[in-house]
Short mmCIF file of C-alpha atoms in Angstrom, two decimals:
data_model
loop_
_atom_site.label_atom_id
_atom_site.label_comp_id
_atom_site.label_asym_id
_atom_site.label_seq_id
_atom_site.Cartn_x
_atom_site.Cartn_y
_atom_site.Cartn_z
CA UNK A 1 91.61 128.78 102.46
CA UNK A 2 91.78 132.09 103.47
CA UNK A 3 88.65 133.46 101.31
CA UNK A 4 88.85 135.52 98.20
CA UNK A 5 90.96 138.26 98.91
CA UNK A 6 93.54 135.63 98.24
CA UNK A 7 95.92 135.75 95.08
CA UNK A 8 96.88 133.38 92.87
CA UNK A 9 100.59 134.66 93.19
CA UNK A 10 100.13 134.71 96.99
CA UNK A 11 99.40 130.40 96.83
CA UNK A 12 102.07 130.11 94.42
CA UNK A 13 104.73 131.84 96.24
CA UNK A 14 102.67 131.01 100.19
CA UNK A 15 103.22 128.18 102.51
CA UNK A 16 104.64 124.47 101.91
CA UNK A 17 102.62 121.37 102.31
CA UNK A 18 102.64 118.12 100.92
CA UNK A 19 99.75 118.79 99.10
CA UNK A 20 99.26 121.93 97.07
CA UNK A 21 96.46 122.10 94.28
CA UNK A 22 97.01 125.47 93.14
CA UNK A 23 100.75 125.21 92.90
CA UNK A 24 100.18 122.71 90.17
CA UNK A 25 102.32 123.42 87.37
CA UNK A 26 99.28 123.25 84.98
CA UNK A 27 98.03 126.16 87.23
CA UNK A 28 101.13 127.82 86.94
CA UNK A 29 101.65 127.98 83.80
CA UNK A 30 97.49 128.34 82.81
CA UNK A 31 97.51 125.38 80.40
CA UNK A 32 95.56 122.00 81.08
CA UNK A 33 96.73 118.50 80.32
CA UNK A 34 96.02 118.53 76.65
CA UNK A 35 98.27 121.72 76.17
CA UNK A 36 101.33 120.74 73.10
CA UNK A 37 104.52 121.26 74.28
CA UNK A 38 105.09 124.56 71.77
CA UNK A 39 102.18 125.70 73.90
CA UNK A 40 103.57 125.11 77.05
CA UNK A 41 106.54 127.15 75.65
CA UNK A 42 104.51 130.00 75.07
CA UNK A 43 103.08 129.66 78.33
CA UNK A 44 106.33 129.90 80.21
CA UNK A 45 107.09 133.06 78.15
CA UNK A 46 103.90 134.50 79.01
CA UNK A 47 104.16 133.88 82.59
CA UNK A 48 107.97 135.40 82.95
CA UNK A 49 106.53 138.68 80.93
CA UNK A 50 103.67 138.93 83.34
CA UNK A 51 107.11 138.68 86.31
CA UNK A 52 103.68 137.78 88.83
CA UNK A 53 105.66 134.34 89.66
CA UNK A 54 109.25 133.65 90.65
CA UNK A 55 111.20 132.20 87.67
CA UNK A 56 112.19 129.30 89.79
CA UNK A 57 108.62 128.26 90.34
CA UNK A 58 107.90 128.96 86.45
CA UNK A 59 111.01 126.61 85.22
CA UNK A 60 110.19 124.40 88.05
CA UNK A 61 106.70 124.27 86.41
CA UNK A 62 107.93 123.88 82.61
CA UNK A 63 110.04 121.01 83.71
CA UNK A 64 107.35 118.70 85.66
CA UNK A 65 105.28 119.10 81.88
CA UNK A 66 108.07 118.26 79.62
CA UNK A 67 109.54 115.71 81.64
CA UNK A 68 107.62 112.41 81.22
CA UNK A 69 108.55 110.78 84.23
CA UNK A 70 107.46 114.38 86.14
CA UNK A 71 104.32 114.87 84.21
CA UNK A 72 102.44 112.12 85.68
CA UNK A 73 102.90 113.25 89.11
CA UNK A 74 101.86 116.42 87.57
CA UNK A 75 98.61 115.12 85.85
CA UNK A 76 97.27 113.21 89.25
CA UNK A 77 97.28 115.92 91.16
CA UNK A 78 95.39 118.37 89.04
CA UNK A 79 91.66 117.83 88.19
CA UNK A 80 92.51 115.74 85.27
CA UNK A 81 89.61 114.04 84.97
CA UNK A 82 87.42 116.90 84.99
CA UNK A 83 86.35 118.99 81.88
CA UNK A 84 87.62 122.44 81.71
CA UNK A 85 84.22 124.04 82.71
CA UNK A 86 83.90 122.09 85.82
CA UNK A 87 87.87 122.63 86.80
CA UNK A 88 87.30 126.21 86.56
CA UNK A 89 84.06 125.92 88.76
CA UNK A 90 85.80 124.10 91.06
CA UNK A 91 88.59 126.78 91.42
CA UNK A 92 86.20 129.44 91.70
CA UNK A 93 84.71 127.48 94.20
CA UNK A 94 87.80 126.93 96.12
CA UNK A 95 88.77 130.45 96.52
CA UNK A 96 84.67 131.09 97.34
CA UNK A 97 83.75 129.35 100.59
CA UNK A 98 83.93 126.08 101.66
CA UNK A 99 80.28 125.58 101.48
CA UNK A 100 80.31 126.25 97.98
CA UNK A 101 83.25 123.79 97.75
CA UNK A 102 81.72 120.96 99.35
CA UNK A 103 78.48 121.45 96.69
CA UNK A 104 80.33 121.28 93.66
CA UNK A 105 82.94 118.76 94.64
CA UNK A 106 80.05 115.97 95.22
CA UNK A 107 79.41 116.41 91.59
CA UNK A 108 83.42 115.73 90.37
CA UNK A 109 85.18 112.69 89.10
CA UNK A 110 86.81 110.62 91.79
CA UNK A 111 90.58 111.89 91.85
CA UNK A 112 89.09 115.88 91.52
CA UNK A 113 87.16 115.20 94.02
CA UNK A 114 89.74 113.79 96.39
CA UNK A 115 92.34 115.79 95.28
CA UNK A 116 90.22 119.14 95.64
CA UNK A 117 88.90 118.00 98.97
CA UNK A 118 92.04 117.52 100.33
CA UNK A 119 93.09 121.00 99.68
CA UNK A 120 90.19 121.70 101.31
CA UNK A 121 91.13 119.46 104.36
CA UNK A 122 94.54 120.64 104.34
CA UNK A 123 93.89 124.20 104.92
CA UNK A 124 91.45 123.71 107.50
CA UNK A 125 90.19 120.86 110.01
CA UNK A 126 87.99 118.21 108.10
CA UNK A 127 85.07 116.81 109.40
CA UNK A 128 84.39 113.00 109.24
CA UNK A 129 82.23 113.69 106.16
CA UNK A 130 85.14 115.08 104.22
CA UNK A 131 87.50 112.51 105.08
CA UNK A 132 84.78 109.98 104.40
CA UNK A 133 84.64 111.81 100.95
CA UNK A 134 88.31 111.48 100.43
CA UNK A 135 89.12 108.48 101.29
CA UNK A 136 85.55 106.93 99.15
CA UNK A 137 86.86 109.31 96.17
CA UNK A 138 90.46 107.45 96.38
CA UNK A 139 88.71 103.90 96.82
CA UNK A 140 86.60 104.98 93.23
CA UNK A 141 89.85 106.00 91.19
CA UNK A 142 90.40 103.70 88.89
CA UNK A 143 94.26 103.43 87.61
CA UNK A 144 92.96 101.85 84.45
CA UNK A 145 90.46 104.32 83.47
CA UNK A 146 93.19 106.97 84.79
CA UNK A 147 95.72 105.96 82.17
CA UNK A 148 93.32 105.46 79.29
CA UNK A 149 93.14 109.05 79.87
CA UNK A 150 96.48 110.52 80.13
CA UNK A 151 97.64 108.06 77.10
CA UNK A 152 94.97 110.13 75.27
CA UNK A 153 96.17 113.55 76.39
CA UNK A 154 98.97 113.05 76.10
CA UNK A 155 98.92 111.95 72.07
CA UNK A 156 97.31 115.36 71.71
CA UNK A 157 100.20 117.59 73.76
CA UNK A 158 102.89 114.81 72.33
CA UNK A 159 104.42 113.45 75.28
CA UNK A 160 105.52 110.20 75.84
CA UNK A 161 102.85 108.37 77.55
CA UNK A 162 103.78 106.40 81.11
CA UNK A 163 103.43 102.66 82.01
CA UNK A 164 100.04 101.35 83.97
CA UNK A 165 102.41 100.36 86.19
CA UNK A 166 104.04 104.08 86.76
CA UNK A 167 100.27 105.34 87.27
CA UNK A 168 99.36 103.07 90.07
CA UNK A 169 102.62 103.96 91.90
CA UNK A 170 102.01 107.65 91.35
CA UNK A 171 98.46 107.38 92.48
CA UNK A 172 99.90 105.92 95.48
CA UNK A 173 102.28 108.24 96.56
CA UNK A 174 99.68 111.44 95.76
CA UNK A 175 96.81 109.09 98.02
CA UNK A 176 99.76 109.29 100.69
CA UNK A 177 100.01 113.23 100.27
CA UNK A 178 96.59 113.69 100.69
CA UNK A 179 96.36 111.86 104.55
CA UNK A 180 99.67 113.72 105.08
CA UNK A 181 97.76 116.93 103.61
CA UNK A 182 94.48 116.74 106.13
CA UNK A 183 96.27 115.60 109.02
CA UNK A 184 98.56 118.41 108.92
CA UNK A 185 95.51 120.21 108.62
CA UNK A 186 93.69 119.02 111.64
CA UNK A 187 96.45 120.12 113.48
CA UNK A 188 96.79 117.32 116.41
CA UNK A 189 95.96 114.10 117.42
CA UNK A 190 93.73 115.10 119.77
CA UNK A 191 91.63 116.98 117.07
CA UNK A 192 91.92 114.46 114.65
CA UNK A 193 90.58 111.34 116.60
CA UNK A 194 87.07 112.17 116.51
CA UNK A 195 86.62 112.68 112.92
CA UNK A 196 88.67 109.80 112.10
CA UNK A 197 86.91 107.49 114.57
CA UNK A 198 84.11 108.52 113.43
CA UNK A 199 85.17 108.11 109.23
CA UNK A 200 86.37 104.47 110.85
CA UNK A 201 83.08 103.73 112.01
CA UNK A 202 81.36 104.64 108.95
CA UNK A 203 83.59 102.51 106.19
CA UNK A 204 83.31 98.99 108.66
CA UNK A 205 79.85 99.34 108.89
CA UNK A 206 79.55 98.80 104.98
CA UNK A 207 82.96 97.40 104.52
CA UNK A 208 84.27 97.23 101.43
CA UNK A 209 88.19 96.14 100.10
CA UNK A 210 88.88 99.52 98.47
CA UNK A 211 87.56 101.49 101.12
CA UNK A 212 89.41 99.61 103.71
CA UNK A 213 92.59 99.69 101.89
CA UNK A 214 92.09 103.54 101.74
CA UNK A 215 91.47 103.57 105.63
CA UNK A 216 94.62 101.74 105.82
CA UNK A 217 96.51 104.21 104.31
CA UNK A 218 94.86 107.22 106.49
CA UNK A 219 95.17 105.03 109.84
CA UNK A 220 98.94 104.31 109.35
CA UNK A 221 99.76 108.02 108.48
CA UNK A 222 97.38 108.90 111.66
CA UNK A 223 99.24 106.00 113.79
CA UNK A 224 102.90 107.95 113.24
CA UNK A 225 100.95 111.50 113.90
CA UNK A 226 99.69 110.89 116.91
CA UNK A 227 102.85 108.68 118.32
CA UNK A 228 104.03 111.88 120.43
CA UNK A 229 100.54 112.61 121.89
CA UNK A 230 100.23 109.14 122.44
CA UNK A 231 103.77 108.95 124.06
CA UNK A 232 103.38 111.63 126.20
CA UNK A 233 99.92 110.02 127.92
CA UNK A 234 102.11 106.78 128.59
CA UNK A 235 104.48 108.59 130.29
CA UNK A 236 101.92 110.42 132.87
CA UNK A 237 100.85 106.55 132.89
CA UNK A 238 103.87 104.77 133.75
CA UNK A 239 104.37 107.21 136.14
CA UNK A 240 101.27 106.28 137.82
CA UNK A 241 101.91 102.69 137.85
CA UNK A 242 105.31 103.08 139.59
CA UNK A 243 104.00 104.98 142.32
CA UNK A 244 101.04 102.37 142.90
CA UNK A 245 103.59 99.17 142.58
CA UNK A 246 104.84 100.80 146.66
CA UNK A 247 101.26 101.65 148.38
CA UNK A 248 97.23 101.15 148.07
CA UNK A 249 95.82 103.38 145.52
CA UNK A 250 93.13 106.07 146.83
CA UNK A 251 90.01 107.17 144.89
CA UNK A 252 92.30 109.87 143.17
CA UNK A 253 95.33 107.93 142.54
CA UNK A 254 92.20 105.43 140.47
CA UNK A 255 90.83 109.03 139.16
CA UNK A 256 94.30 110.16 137.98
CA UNK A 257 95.13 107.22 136.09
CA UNK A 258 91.46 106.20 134.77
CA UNK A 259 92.10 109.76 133.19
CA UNK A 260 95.09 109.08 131.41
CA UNK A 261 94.20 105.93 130.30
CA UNK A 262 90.97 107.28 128.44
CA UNK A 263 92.49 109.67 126.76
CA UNK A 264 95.06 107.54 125.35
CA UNK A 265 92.09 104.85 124.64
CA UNK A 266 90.38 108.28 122.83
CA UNK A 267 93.58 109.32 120.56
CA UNK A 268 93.95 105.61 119.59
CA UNK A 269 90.44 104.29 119.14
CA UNK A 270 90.18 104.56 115.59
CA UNK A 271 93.24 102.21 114.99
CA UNK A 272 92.52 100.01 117.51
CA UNK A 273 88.67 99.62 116.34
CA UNK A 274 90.27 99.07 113.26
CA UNK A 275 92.68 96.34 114.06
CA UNK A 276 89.45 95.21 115.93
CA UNK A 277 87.30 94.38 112.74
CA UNK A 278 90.31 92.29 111.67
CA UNK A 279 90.02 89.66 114.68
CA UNK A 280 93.41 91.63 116.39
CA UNK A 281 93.96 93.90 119.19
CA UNK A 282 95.96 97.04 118.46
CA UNK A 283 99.78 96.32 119.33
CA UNK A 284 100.81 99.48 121.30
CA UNK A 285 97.19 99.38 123.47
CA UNK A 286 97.48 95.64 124.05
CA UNK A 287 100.60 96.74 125.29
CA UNK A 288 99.58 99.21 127.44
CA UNK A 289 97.28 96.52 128.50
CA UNK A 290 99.54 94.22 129.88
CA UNK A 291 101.03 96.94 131.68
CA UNK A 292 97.66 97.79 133.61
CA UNK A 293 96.93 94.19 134.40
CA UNK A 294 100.56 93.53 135.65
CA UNK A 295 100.18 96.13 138.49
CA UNK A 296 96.42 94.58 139.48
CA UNK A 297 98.05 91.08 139.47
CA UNK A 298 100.89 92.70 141.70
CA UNK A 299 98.70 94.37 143.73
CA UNK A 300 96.75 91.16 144.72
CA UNK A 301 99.25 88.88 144.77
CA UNK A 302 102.30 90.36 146.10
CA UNK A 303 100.43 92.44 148.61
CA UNK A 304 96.71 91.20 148.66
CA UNK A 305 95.35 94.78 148.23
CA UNK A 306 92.56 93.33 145.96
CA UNK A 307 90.39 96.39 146.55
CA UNK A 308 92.80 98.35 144.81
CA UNK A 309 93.18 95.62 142.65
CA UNK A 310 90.10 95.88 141.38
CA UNK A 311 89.61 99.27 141.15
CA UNK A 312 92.67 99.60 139.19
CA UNK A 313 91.03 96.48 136.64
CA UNK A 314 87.61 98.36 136.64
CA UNK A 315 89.28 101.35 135.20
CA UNK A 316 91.35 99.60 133.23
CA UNK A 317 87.64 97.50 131.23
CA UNK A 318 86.05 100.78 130.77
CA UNK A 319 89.18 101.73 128.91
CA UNK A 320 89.92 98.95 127.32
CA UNK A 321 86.60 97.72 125.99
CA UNK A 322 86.98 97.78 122.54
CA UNK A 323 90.01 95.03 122.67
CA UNK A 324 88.37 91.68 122.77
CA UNK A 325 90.61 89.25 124.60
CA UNK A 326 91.78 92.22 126.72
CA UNK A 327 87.80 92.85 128.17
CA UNK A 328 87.27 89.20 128.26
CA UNK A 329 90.31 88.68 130.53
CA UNK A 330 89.49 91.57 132.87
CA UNK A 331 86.09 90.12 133.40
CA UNK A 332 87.66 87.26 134.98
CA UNK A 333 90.30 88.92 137.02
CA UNK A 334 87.16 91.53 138.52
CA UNK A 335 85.07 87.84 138.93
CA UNK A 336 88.22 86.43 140.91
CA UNK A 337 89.17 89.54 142.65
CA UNK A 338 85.26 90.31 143.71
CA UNK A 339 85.26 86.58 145.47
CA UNK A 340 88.30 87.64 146.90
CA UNK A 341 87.31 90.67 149.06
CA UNK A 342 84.21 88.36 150.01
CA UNK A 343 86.18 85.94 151.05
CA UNK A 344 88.42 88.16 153.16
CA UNK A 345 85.51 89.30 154.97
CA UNK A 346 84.23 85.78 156.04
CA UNK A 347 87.76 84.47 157.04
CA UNK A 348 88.19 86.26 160.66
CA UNK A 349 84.99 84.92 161.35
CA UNK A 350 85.22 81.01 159.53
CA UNK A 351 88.67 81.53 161.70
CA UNK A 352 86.76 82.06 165.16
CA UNK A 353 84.28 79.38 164.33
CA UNK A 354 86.88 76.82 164.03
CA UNK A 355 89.08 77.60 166.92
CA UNK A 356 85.92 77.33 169.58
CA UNK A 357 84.93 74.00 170.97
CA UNK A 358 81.36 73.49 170.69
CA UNK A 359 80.55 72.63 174.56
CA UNK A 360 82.51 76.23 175.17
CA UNK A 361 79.80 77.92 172.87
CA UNK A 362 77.09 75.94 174.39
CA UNK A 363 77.51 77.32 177.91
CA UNK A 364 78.30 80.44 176.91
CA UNK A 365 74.91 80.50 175.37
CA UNK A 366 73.06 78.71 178.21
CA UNK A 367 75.09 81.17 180.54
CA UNK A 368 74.04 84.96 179.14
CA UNK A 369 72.07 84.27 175.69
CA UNK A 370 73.41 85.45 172.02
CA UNK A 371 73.49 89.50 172.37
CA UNK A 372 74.81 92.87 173.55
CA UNK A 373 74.81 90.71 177.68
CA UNK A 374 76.20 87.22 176.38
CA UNK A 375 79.46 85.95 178.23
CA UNK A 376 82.80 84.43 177.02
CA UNK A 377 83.31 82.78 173.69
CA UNK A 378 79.34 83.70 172.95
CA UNK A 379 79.94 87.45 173.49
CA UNK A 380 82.95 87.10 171.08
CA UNK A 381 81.15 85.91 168.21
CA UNK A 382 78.30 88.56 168.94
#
């Protein structure tokens, strides 16, 4: 949205996205749903007299309405289940100001609402109120009550009216434009994660199946959106953990990689608290995981540097916290590696004990006392 001073030719001829509201073909050709198809002729001649549109997007137009197959795809993703007064206050609040937007959408049917939102979204970056909105106006459209309505609409224009079946796979494929639409909209992963951790949050605290299946959809779409982002992060992190596998890691080396791995835990968290919900742990993070906890087990074992050890596993629980067997595992490995370094520190000294005869102590004792002045064996220990 770019504000008024926007045309109606300048969105029909403007940018491509997978989601477009006002390059509808009912908004192209100024008709609505119930328009006959002598109508829709009319239309078409009115709108190549009025030479404001290309003729390709005008013929375009004609044929997604006369084309039954076409026209469904056509129908979902206009405000068809709004009455004309509230589709044109809906436009007019559309080309107004968000604000405005966001006031009259709450009022709309479920698929306006979502699909009118996502144009929204699409244009600019949606908060997790708006994608909450979307994705709870998807979970409330109803295919049945959908195509009650388009078989009725369609007996007035005289069209051929589309299977249930067709409907549900339409509403579908527009439900996977619209995540494509606000994504693409909120730019980057790294923008996106909040609000959609956030919209995560919100639909498993009051779970319910269509919801979830609607959160589903978004996360999967988000999940292939933010695989470069994410990529790039477990490169800088592989990196790290090559370089440690050779030498101690200092307080920087710990800072360095804690880094990384928190914001790769931030750009992920809403699918893995997600998968979380389910029982699972996220596939790529447990992986990621395993990768951490390899180079603390090879740090301790191969070269008993359990300091760094657990430093490395201490960064690695914050950042992995919300993966249940993952935190419960690095609990034990810090519990084991903490009685480690103890141990380490009483072994020189265990060591001593048991080398020293007793009698050799005793005089030592007798000889100069236990202090800064005792002799022999006794001044070792001190």
């Amino acid at each position: 949205l770019t504000g008024g001073g926007q045309s109606m030719t300048d969105i029909l001829e403007g940018d491509v996205r997978t989601f477009q509201l006002l390059k509808n073909p009912f908004f192209v050709l100024k008709v609505d749903p119930s328009t006959s198809l002598d109508r829709i002729t009319e239309a078409v001649e009115d709108a190549l007299a009025d030479a404001e549109i290309s003729e390709s997007v005008i013929a375009e137009a004609r044929e997604a309405l006369i084309n039954p197959r076409q026209r469904t795809n056509a129908e979902l993703s206009y405000l068809f289940d709004s009455p004309p007064t509230q589709v044109a206050r809906l436009v007019a609040a559309l080309k107004a100001s968000p604000n405005a937007l966001l006031k009259e959408a709450e009022r709309a049917a479920p698929l306006s609402r979502s699909n009118i939102l996502t144009e929204l979204a699409s244009s600019s970056p949606a908060s997790s109120d708006i994608l909450f909105s979307i994705l709870d106006a998807q979970a409330r459209t109803a295919p049945a009550d959908i195509f009650t309505k388009i078989q009725s609409v369609r007996r007035q224009a005289g069209v051929v009216s589309p299977s249930l079946e067709a409907v549900k796979e339409a509403l579908e494929t527009l439900h996977e434009q619209h995540v494509k639409a606000l994504l693409g909209g909120l730019k980057s992963a790294k923008a996106a994660a909040a609000p959609l951790r956030d919209c995560t949050r919100r639909i498993l605290a009051q779970p319910d199946e269509d919801r979830l299946h609607a959160l589903d959809r978004l996360l999967r779409s988000y999940s292939q959106f933010a695989s470069s982002e994410l990529g790039e992060l477990e490169e800088h992190i592989a990196a790290s953990v090559e370089d440690l596998k050779s030498r101690p890691a200092t307080k920087d080396d710990i800072k360095t990689l804690s880094n990384y791995l928190q914001k790769w835990i931030n750009l992920a968290r809403p699918i893995i608290e997600s998968e979380a919900s389910k029982g699972r742990d996220e596939p790529r993070s447990r992986q990621l995981y395993f990768t951490i906890r390899t180079l603390c087990l090879d740090r301790a074992n191969q070269h008993e540097d359990f300091i760094s050890a657990l430093a490395i596993s201490e960064a690695a629980s914050k950042a992995f916290e919300s993966l249940p067997r993952a935190s419960e595992q690095l609990a034990e490995d810090d519990e084991v590696l903490r009685d480690r370094i103890t141990e380490r520190r009483i072994v020189p000294l265990k060591d001593f004990v048991d080398r020293v005869a007793k009698w050799t102590r005793a005089a030592d004792l007798q000889a100069g006392g236990f202090g800064p002045s005792a002799k022999g064996e006794a001044r070792d220990l001190w």
